[in-house]
Amino acid sequence: MAKAYNPYENMLEVLDEAAKMLGLEENDYIALKHPERELKVSIPVKMDDGSVEVFDGYRVQHSSSRGPCKGGIRYHQEVDMDEVKALAAWMSFKCAVVNIPYGGAKGAVKVDPRKLSKAELERLTRRYTAMILPIIGPERDIPAPDVNTNAEIMGWIMDTYSMFNGRAVPGVVTGKPIEIGGALGRSEATGRGVMIIVNEAIKYLGMHDGGDVRVAVQGMGNVGGVAAQLLHDCGRKIVAVSDISGGYYNPEGLDITAMRKYIAESDSHTLEGYTAPGCRKISNAELIACDCDVLVPCALQNQITGDNADTVKAKLVVEGANGPTTVEGDEILNKRGIPVVPDILANAGGVVVSYFEWVQNIQRLIWDESQTNEMLEGIMLRAFKEVAEAKESKNTTFRMGAHMVAIKRLVAAKKIRGIFPN
Ligand code: NAD
């Protein structure tokens, strides 16, 4: 039985190990073990039936040493402060790995948004925004979409913040609708980044190529759906996908375009009820263990654990989701010689294009999509190379390599700025 999983302790364990590899004294990086600021709010919402419900909300700012804090907002019924703290730290590491001038933050509301009407969801979002308003802003902390939040919700956040300021402030949030300052290419950026990293890792590891690499993707949302589509479009064989309703396996390859169309048109916005010739229904546990070459978890954290890591048949794991592999799961994969490209590198495409969106907003510029995609690719490939070099320099894992690159940059920034007051 795997030990109880705490994402914050998971983050601290990896941080300590990477710092040790870099030869850092605890004094050099102790600040990274503590978020700079944690805000917990209670959000009263008038429900459609006239009753009032109160939801827990969070915003955590982990580090602002390298720039304004940056990180998504998640709506989920099981979220808690430790999860948000871990996600905020991973954002600091992620921004440092790809070397964009941001620190890390994360926000969340403990809610199952499927149980809310659209009007209730909007009231919840606007009240949450008002309650975290003192600590967010284009120069302070810039939210973005995450699990169960989307461009429309970012639009409500932008509008609420702008109403309080008496002027339009598009740079307060990224992942907005294009019409109010969203960046072309942002909605696809995380999945596009995952596709770039999967292809680069296949090349780096010298895995057999030429279109016959078989890929399994867990999660068919903003990250997994786009990653599956783009990998399919560039000739990879997607043999398995899943979402909250379960999964599908076809050794000959799935029709990802048809599956995404089905999700978009179904009432539940899931694969529930999907059928196609040669397609076998599988569970999420079976997807993790399915016969494939590359496993790309793009749903939630804590999916590859001490309990199931020894069932993984893939030769490479690329983390599209944040924290999908626990420390125990990671150890088992390492022992089995299965490389894991970590979240802080693999899913950084979203924050990179969020950075492009923010740059355009504060300069009142509009870039075209091809410029965005080209710059995204350049940044992802450079980051992969730097992580691979760090990994090779200590003969360690991609995860340690990525954390070494990130922690080195965060510690350098902290050292240069010093501790206030001296
Ligand atoms: P999303 O809400 O758009 O999609 C989540 C997908 O996972 C859905 O298909 C859902 O059905 C599926 N899912 C939920 N629970 C599941 C379960 N128990 N088993 C299998 N599938 C399940 O969310 P997203 O934006 O795609 O985010 C997915 C992950 O990627 C999260 O860990 C998020 O933090 C991370 N991430 C997102 C972005 C972004 O830009 N959206 C950026 C970086 C990292």
Coordinates of C-alpha atoms and ligand atoms in Angstrom, one line a residue:
M1 CA 0.0 0.0 0.0
A2 CA 1.5 3.4 -1.0
K3 CA 1.9 6.0 1.8
A4 CA -0.6 8.8 2.2
Y5 CA 0.2 11.4 -0.5
N6 CA 0.8 15.0 0.3
P7 CA 1.8 17.1 -2.8
Y8 CA 3.5 19.7 -0.7
E9 CA 5.8 17.2 1.0
N10 CA 6.4 15.6 -2.4
M11 CA 7.5 19.0 -3.7
L12 CA 9.8 19.5 -0.6
E13 CA 11.5 16.1 -1.1
V14 CA 12.3 16.9 -4.7
L15 CA 13.5 20.4 -3.8
D16 CA 15.9 19.1 -1.1
E17 CA 17.3 16.4 -3.4
A18 CA 18.0 18.8 -6.3
A19 CA 19.5 21.4 -3.9
K20 CA 21.8 18.7 -2.6
M21 CA 22.9 17.9 -6.1
L22 CA 23.7 21.5 -6.7
G23 CA 25.8 21.6 -3.5
L24 CA 23.6 24.3 -2.0
E25 CA 23.6 25.1 1.7
E26 CA 20.1 25.1 3.3
N27 CA 20.4 28.9 3.9
D28 CA 20.7 29.4 0.1
Y29 CA 17.3 27.9 -0.6
I30 CA 15.3 27.7 2.7
A31 CA 13.0 30.5 1.5
L32 CA 11.8 28.3 -1.3
K33 CA 10.4 25.8 1.2
H34 CA 7.9 28.4 2.3
P35 CA 5.4 30.3 0.1
E36 CA 5.7 34.1 0.4
R37 CA 2.0 34.6 1.0
E38 CA -1.0 32.3 1.6
L39 CA -4.5 33.7 1.4
K40 CA -7.6 31.8 2.4
V41 CA -11.0 33.3 1.7
S42 CA -14.6 32.2 2.4
I43 CA -16.8 33.0 -0.7
P44 CA -20.5 33.5 -0.1
V45 CA -22.6 32.9 -3.2
K46 CA -26.3 33.5 -3.7
M47 CA -27.6 30.3 -5.3
D48 CA -30.4 30.3 -8.0
D49 CA -32.9 28.9 -5.4
G50 CA -32.3 31.9 -3.1
S51 CA -30.1 30.0 -0.6
V52 CA -26.6 31.1 0.3
E53 CA -23.6 28.7 0.1
V54 CA -20.1 29.5 1.2
F55 CA -17.1 28.1 -0.7
D56 CA -13.4 27.9 0.4
G57 CA -11.0 29.8 -1.9
Y58 CA -7.2 30.1 -1.9
R59 CA -4.5 32.1 -3.6
V60 CA -0.9 31.2 -2.8
Q61 CA 2.2 33.2 -3.9
H62 CA 5.2 31.0 -3.7
S63 CA 8.0 33.3 -5.0
S64 CA 8.3 36.7 -6.6
S65 CA 12.1 36.8 -6.7
R66 CA 12.2 36.6 -10.5
G67 CA 9.2 38.7 -11.3
P68 CA 5.4 39.0 -10.7
C69 CA 3.8 35.8 -9.5
K70 CA 2.0 33.7 -12.1
G71 CA -0.3 30.7 -11.9
G72 CA -3.7 29.2 -12.7
I73 CA -6.9 29.0 -10.8
R74 CA -8.4 25.5 -10.3
Y75 CA -12.1 24.7 -9.4
H76 CA -12.2 21.3 -7.8
Q77 CA -14.2 19.7 -5.0
E78 CA -11.1 18.0 -3.4
V79 CA -8.6 20.9 -3.5
D80 CA -6.9 22.0 -0.2
M81 CA -4.2 24.4 0.9
D82 CA -1.4 21.9 0.6
E83 CA -2.3 21.1 -3.0
V84 CA -2.4 24.9 -3.8
K85 CA 0.9 25.5 -2.0
A86 CA 2.6 22.7 -4.0
L87 CA 1.1 23.9 -7.3
A88 CA 2.3 27.4 -6.5
A89 CA 5.9 26.2 -5.9
W90 CA 5.8 24.2 -9.1
M91 CA 4.8 27.4 -11.0
S92 CA 8.0 29.1 -9.6
F93 CA 10.1 26.2 -10.8
K94 CA 8.3 26.0 -14.2
C95 CA 8.8 29.7 -15.0
A96 CA 12.5 29.4 -14.0
V97 CA 13.0 26.3 -16.1
V98 CA 11.8 28.0 -19.3
N99 CA 13.4 31.3 -18.1
I100 CA 10.5 33.7 -18.3
P101 CA 10.5 36.6 -15.8
Y102 CA 7.8 35.4 -13.4
G103 CA 7.6 33.9 -10.0
G104 CA 5.0 31.3 -9.1
A105 CA 1.4 31.3 -7.7
K106 CA -1.7 29.2 -7.7
G107 CA -5.4 29.7 -6.8
A108 CA -8.3 27.4 -6.2
V109 CA -11.9 27.2 -5.2
K110 CA -13.2 24.1 -3.5
V111 CA -16.2 23.4 -5.6
D112 CA -17.5 20.9 -8.1
P113 CA -18.4 23.3 -10.9
R114 CA -20.6 20.7 -12.6
K115 CA -23.1 21.2 -9.8
L116 CA -23.4 25.0 -10.4
S117 CA -25.5 26.8 -13.0
K118 CA -23.7 29.2 -15.2
A119 CA -25.0 32.2 -13.3
E120 CA -23.9 30.7 -10.0
L121 CA -20.4 30.0 -11.5
E122 CA -20.1 33.6 -12.6
R123 CA -21.2 35.0 -9.2
L124 CA -18.7 32.6 -7.5
T125 CA -15.9 33.7 -9.8
R126 CA -16.6 37.4 -9.5
R127 CA -16.8 37.3 -5.7
Y128 CA -13.6 35.2 -5.5
T129 CA -11.9 37.8 -7.7
A130 CA -13.1 40.6 -5.4
M131 CA -11.7 38.7 -2.4
I132 CA -8.3 38.1 -3.8
L133 CA -8.1 41.5 -5.5
P134 CA -5.7 43.1 -3.0
I135 CA -3.0 40.7 -4.0
I136 CA -3.4 40.3 -7.7
G137 CA -2.7 42.6 -10.6
P138 CA -0.5 42.8 -13.8
E139 CA 2.6 43.7 -11.8
R140 CA 1.8 41.5 -8.8
D141 CA 0.2 38.2 -9.6
I142 CA -1.5 37.2 -12.8
P143 CA -4.0 34.2 -12.8
A144 CA -4.8 31.9 -15.7
P145 CA -7.0 28.9 -16.4
D146 CA -6.4 25.5 -14.8
V147 CA -8.5 22.4 -14.1
N148 CA -12.2 23.2 -14.7
T149 CA -11.6 26.9 -15.5
N150 CA -11.5 28.4 -19.0
A151 CA -11.3 31.5 -21.1
E152 CA -14.9 32.6 -20.2
I153 CA -14.1 32.5 -16.5
M154 CA -10.8 34.5 -17.1
G155 CA -13.0 37.1 -18.9
W156 CA -15.2 37.4 -15.8
I157 CA -12.0 37.9 -13.7
M158 CA -10.7 40.5 -16.1
D159 CA -14.0 42.4 -16.0
T160 CA -14.4 42.3 -12.2
Y161 CA -10.8 43.5 -11.7
S162 CA -11.3 46.2 -14.3
M163 CA -14.6 47.4 -12.7
F164 CA -12.8 47.9 -9.4
N165 CA -10.0 49.9 -11.2
G166 CA -12.3 52.0 -13.3
R167 CA -10.5 51.1 -16.5
A168 CA -9.8 48.0 -18.7
V169 CA -6.9 46.0 -17.3
P170 CA -6.4 43.1 -19.7
G171 CA -3.0 42.2 -18.2
V172 CA -4.4 41.1 -14.9
V173 CA -5.2 37.6 -16.2
T174 CA -4.1 35.4 -19.1
G175 CA -6.0 32.8 -21.1
K176 CA -8.7 35.3 -21.8
P177 CA -11.0 35.3 -24.8
I178 CA -9.3 36.8 -27.9
E179 CA -11.8 39.6 -28.1
I180 CA -10.7 41.1 -24.8
G181 CA -6.9 40.7 -25.2
G182 CA -6.4 37.0 -25.2
A183 CA -3.4 35.7 -27.3
L184 CA -3.8 33.8 -30.5
G185 CA -2.4 30.3 -29.7
R186 CA -2.9 30.5 -25.9
S187 CA -5.7 27.9 -25.7
E188 CA -3.6 25.3 -27.5
A189 CA -0.2 26.3 -26.0
T190 CA 0.1 23.8 -23.1
G191 CA -0.9 20.8 -25.4
R192 CA 1.4 22.2 -28.1
G193 CA 4.3 22.4 -25.6
V194 CA 3.6 18.8 -24.5
M195 CA 3.7 17.7 -28.2
I196 CA 7.0 19.4 -28.7
I197 CA 8.5 17.8 -25.6
V198 CA 7.2 14.3 -26.4
N199 CA 8.7 14.5 -29.9
E200 CA 12.0 15.9 -28.6
A201 CA 12.3 13.3 -25.8
I202 CA 11.6 10.5 -28.4
K203 CA 14.5 12.0 -30.5
Y204 CA 16.8 12.4 -27.5
L205 CA 16.2 8.8 -26.3
G206 CA 16.6 7.4 -29.8
M207 CA 13.2 5.6 -29.6
H208 CA 12.2 3.9 -32.9
D209 CA 10.6 6.6 -35.0
G210 CA 8.9 7.1 -38.3
G211 CA 5.3 7.3 -37.1
D212 CA 5.2 4.0 -35.3
V213 CA 5.6 5.4 -31.7
R214 CA 2.4 4.5 -29.8
V215 CA 1.1 7.1 -27.4
A216 CA -1.4 6.9 -24.6
V217 CA -2.9 10.1 -23.2
Q218 CA -4.8 10.4 -19.9
G219 CA -7.2 13.4 -19.9
M220 CA -8.9 14.9 -22.9
G221 CA -9.3 18.5 -21.7
N222 CA -7.3 21.6 -22.6
V223 CA -4.0 19.9 -22.2
G224 CA -4.6 16.2 -23.1
G225 CA -7.1 16.8 -25.9
V226 CA -4.8 19.3 -27.7
A227 CA -1.7 17.2 -27.1
A228 CA -3.4 14.1 -28.4
Q229 CA -4.7 16.0 -31.4
L230 CA -1.3 17.5 -32.3
L231 CA 0.6 14.3 -31.8
H232 CA -2.0 12.5 -34.0
D233 CA -1.6 15.3 -36.6
C234 CA 2.2 14.8 -36.7
G235 CA 1.8 11.1 -37.3
R236 CA 2.0 9.5 -33.9
K237 CA -0.3 6.6 -33.3
I238 CA -2.6 7.5 -30.3
V239 CA -3.6 4.0 -29.0
A240 CA -5.4 5.1 -25.8
V241 CA -7.1 8.1 -24.3
S242 CA -9.3 8.6 -21.3
D243 CA -11.2 11.2 -19.4
I244 CA -13.3 11.2 -16.2
S245 CA -15.8 8.9 -17.8
G246 CA -13.2 6.2 -18.6
G247 CA -10.9 5.3 -21.5
Y248 CA -10.6 3.7 -24.9
Y249 CA -7.9 1.5 -26.5
N250 CA -7.3 0.7 -30.1
P251 CA -3.9 -0.8 -31.1
E252 CA -4.4 0.5 -34.6
G253 CA -4.8 4.0 -33.4
L254 CA -7.8 6.1 -32.3
D255 CA -9.5 8.8 -34.4
I256 CA -8.7 11.7 -32.1
T257 CA -10.4 14.3 -34.3
A258 CA -13.7 12.4 -34.0
M259 CA -13.3 11.8 -30.3
R260 CA -12.7 15.5 -29.6
K261 CA -15.8 16.4 -31.7
Y262 CA -17.8 13.9 -29.7
I263 CA -16.7 15.5 -26.4
A264 CA -17.4 19.0 -27.7
E265 CA -20.9 18.1 -28.8
S266 CA -22.0 15.8 -25.9
D267 CA -24.0 17.2 -23.1
S268 CA -21.6 15.9 -20.5
H269 CA -18.5 17.1 -22.4
T270 CA -16.9 13.7 -21.9
L271 CA -16.4 10.5 -23.9
E272 CA -19.3 8.8 -22.1
G273 CA -21.1 6.7 -24.7
Y274 CA -18.5 7.0 -27.5
T275 CA -18.2 4.0 -29.8
A276 CA -16.1 3.3 -32.8
P277 CA -15.0 0.1 -34.6
G278 CA -11.9 -1.6 -33.1
C279 CA -12.2 0.6 -30.0
R280 CA -12.1 -1.2 -26.6
K281 CA -13.5 0.5 -23.5
I282 CA -10.9 0.5 -20.7
S283 CA -10.7 2.0 -17.2
N284 CA -8.2 4.7 -16.2
A285 CA -6.2 2.1 -14.3
E286 CA -5.9 0.1 -17.5
L287 CA -4.8 3.2 -19.4
I288 CA -1.9 3.7 -17.1
A289 CA -0.9 0.0 -17.7
C290 CA -1.7 -0.2 -21.4
D291 CA 0.6 -1.4 -24.1
C292 CA 2.2 1.8 -25.5
D293 CA 5.6 3.4 -26.0
V294 CA 4.8 6.9 -24.4
L295 CA 2.4 7.5 -21.6
V296 CA 1.3 11.2 -21.3
P297 CA -0.8 11.8 -18.1
C298 CA -2.7 15.0 -18.7
A299 CA -5.6 14.8 -16.1
L300 CA -4.9 15.3 -12.4
Q301 CA -2.1 14.8 -9.9
N302 CA -1.4 11.5 -8.1
Q303 CA -2.1 9.1 -11.0
I304 CA 1.2 7.1 -11.2
T305 CA 1.9 5.9 -7.6
G306 CA 3.6 3.3 -5.6
D307 CA 0.6 1.1 -6.2
N308 CA 0.6 1.1 -10.0
A309 CA 4.0 2.3 -11.3
D310 CA 5.2 -1.3 -11.7
T311 CA 2.3 -1.9 -14.2
V312 CA 3.4 0.9 -16.6
K313 CA 4.5 -0.6 -19.9
A314 CA 5.5 2.6 -21.6
K315 CA 9.2 3.3 -22.2
L316 CA 8.8 7.0 -21.6
V317 CA 6.4 9.1 -19.5
V318 CA 5.8 12.8 -20.2
E319 CA 3.9 14.7 -17.6
G320 CA 1.3 16.9 -19.2
A321 CA -0.6 17.3 -15.9
N322 CA 0.9 18.9 -12.8
G323 CA 2.2 16.3 -10.3
P324 CA 0.8 13.1 -11.9
T325 CA 3.6 11.0 -10.5
T326 CA 4.1 10.6 -6.7
V327 CA 7.7 10.3 -5.3
E328 CA 7.1 6.6 -4.7
G329 CA 5.8 6.2 -8.3
D330 CA 8.8 8.1 -9.6
E331 CA 11.3 5.9 -7.7
I332 CA 9.7 2.8 -9.2
L333 CA 9.8 4.1 -12.7
N334 CA 13.5 5.2 -12.2
K335 CA 14.5 1.8 -11.0
R336 CA 12.7 0.3 -14.0
G337 CA 14.7 2.6 -16.3
I338 CA 11.6 4.4 -17.6
P339 CA 12.5 8.1 -18.1
V340 CA 10.0 10.7 -16.8
V341 CA 10.0 14.2 -18.4
P342 CA 8.6 16.3 -15.5
D343 CA 5.6 18.6 -15.5
I344 CA 7.7 21.7 -14.8
L345 CA 9.2 21.3 -18.3
A346 CA 6.6 19.3 -20.2
N347 CA 3.6 21.4 -19.5
A348 CA 5.3 24.8 -19.5
G349 CA 4.0 25.8 -22.9
G350 CA 0.9 27.3 -21.3
V351 CA 2.7 29.7 -19.1
V352 CA 5.1 30.6 -21.9
V353 CA 2.3 31.8 -24.1
S354 CA 0.6 33.4 -21.1
Y355 CA 3.7 35.4 -20.8
F356 CA 3.4 36.3 -24.5
E357 CA -0.2 37.3 -23.8
W358 CA 0.8 39.5 -20.9
V359 CA 3.6 41.1 -22.9
Q360 CA 1.1 42.0 -25.7
N361 CA -1.4 43.3 -23.1
I362 CA 0.9 45.7 -21.3
Q363 CA 2.4 46.9 -24.6
R364 CA -1.0 47.0 -26.5
L365 CA 0.4 44.8 -29.2
I366 CA -1.2 41.9 -31.1
W367 CA 1.0 39.1 -32.5
D368 CA 0.0 36.6 -35.0
E369 CA -0.3 32.9 -34.1
S370 CA 2.6 31.7 -36.2
Q371 CA 4.9 34.1 -34.4
T372 CA 3.7 32.8 -31.1
N373 CA 4.0 29.1 -32.0
E374 CA 7.5 29.7 -33.4
M375 CA 8.7 31.5 -30.3
L376 CA 7.1 28.9 -28.1
E377 CA 8.9 26.1 -29.9
G378 CA 12.2 27.9 -29.5
I379 CA 11.8 28.3 -25.8
M380 CA 10.6 24.7 -25.2
L381 CA 13.5 23.3 -27.2
R382 CA 16.1 25.5 -25.4
A383 CA 14.6 24.5 -22.0
F384 CA 14.7 20.7 -23.0
K385 CA 18.4 21.1 -24.0
E386 CA 19.3 22.8 -20.8
V387 CA 17.5 20.2 -18.7
A388 CA 19.1 17.4 -20.6
E389 CA 22.5 18.9 -20.1
A390 CA 21.9 19.3 -16.3
K391 CA 20.6 15.7 -16.2
E392 CA 23.8 14.4 -17.9
S393 CA 26.1 16.5 -15.8
K394 CA 25.0 14.6 -12.7
N395 CA 24.0 11.4 -14.3
T396 CA 20.5 11.8 -12.9
T397 CA 16.8 12.0 -14.0
F398 CA 15.0 14.6 -16.2
R399 CA 13.1 15.6 -13.0
M400 CA 16.3 16.3 -11.1
G401 CA 17.8 18.1 -14.2
A402 CA 14.8 20.3 -14.5
H403 CA 14.7 21.2 -10.8
M404 CA 18.5 21.9 -10.8
V405 CA 18.0 24.4 -13.7
A406 CA 15.1 26.0 -11.9
I407 CA 16.5 26.2 -8.4
K408 CA 19.8 27.5 -9.6
R409 CA 18.0 30.5 -11.3
L410 CA 15.7 31.1 -8.3
V411 CA 18.6 31.0 -5.8
A412 CA 20.7 33.3 -8.0
A413 CA 17.8 35.9 -8.1
K414 CA 17.3 35.7 -4.4
K415 CA 21.1 36.1 -3.7
I416 CA 21.3 39.1 -6.0
R417 CA 18.3 40.8 -4.4
G418 CA 19.3 39.9 -0.9
I419 CA 17.0 39.6 2.1
F420 CA 15.0 42.8 3.1
P421 CA 15.9 44.3 5.5
N422 CA 19.6 43.5 5.6
Ligands
NAD1 P1 -9.4 20.3 -18.1 O1 -10.3 20.5 -17.0 O2 -9.5 21.0 -19.4 O3 -9.3 18.7 -18.4 C1 -9.0 17.7 -17.5 C2 -9.3 16.4 -18.2 O4 -9.0 15.3 -17.3 C3 -10.7 16.2 -18.6 O5 -10.8 15.4 -19.8 C4 -11.3 15.3 -17.5 O6 -12.4 14.5 -17.9 C5 -10.1 14.4 -17.2 N1 -10.2 13.8 -15.9 C6 -10.6 14.4 -14.7 N2 -10.5 13.5 -13.7 C7 -10.0 12.4 -14.3 C8 -9.7 11.1 -13.8 N3 -9.9 10.8 -12.5 N4 -9.2 10.2 -14.6 C9 -9.0 10.5 -15.9 N5 -9.3 11.6 -16.5 C10 -9.8 12.6 -15.6 O7 -7.9 20.6 -17.4 P2 -6.6 20.9 -18.1 O8 -6.5 22.4 -18.2 O9 -6.4 20.1 -19.3 O10 -5.5 20.5 -17.0 C11 -5.1 19.1 -16.9 C12 -3.8 19.1 -16.1 O11 -2.8 19.9 -16.7 C13 -3.9 19.7 -14.6 O12 -3.0 18.9 -13.8 C14 -3.4 21.1 -14.8 O13 -2.9 21.6 -13.6 C15 -2.3 20.9 -15.8 N6 -2.0 22.1 -16.6 C16 -2.9 22.8 -17.3 C17 -2.5 23.9 -18.0 C18 -3.4 24.7 -18.9 O14 -3.0 25.6 -19.6 N7 -4.7 24.4 -18.9 C19 -1.1 24.3 -18.0 C20 -0.2 23.6 -17.3 C21 -0.6 22.5 -16.6

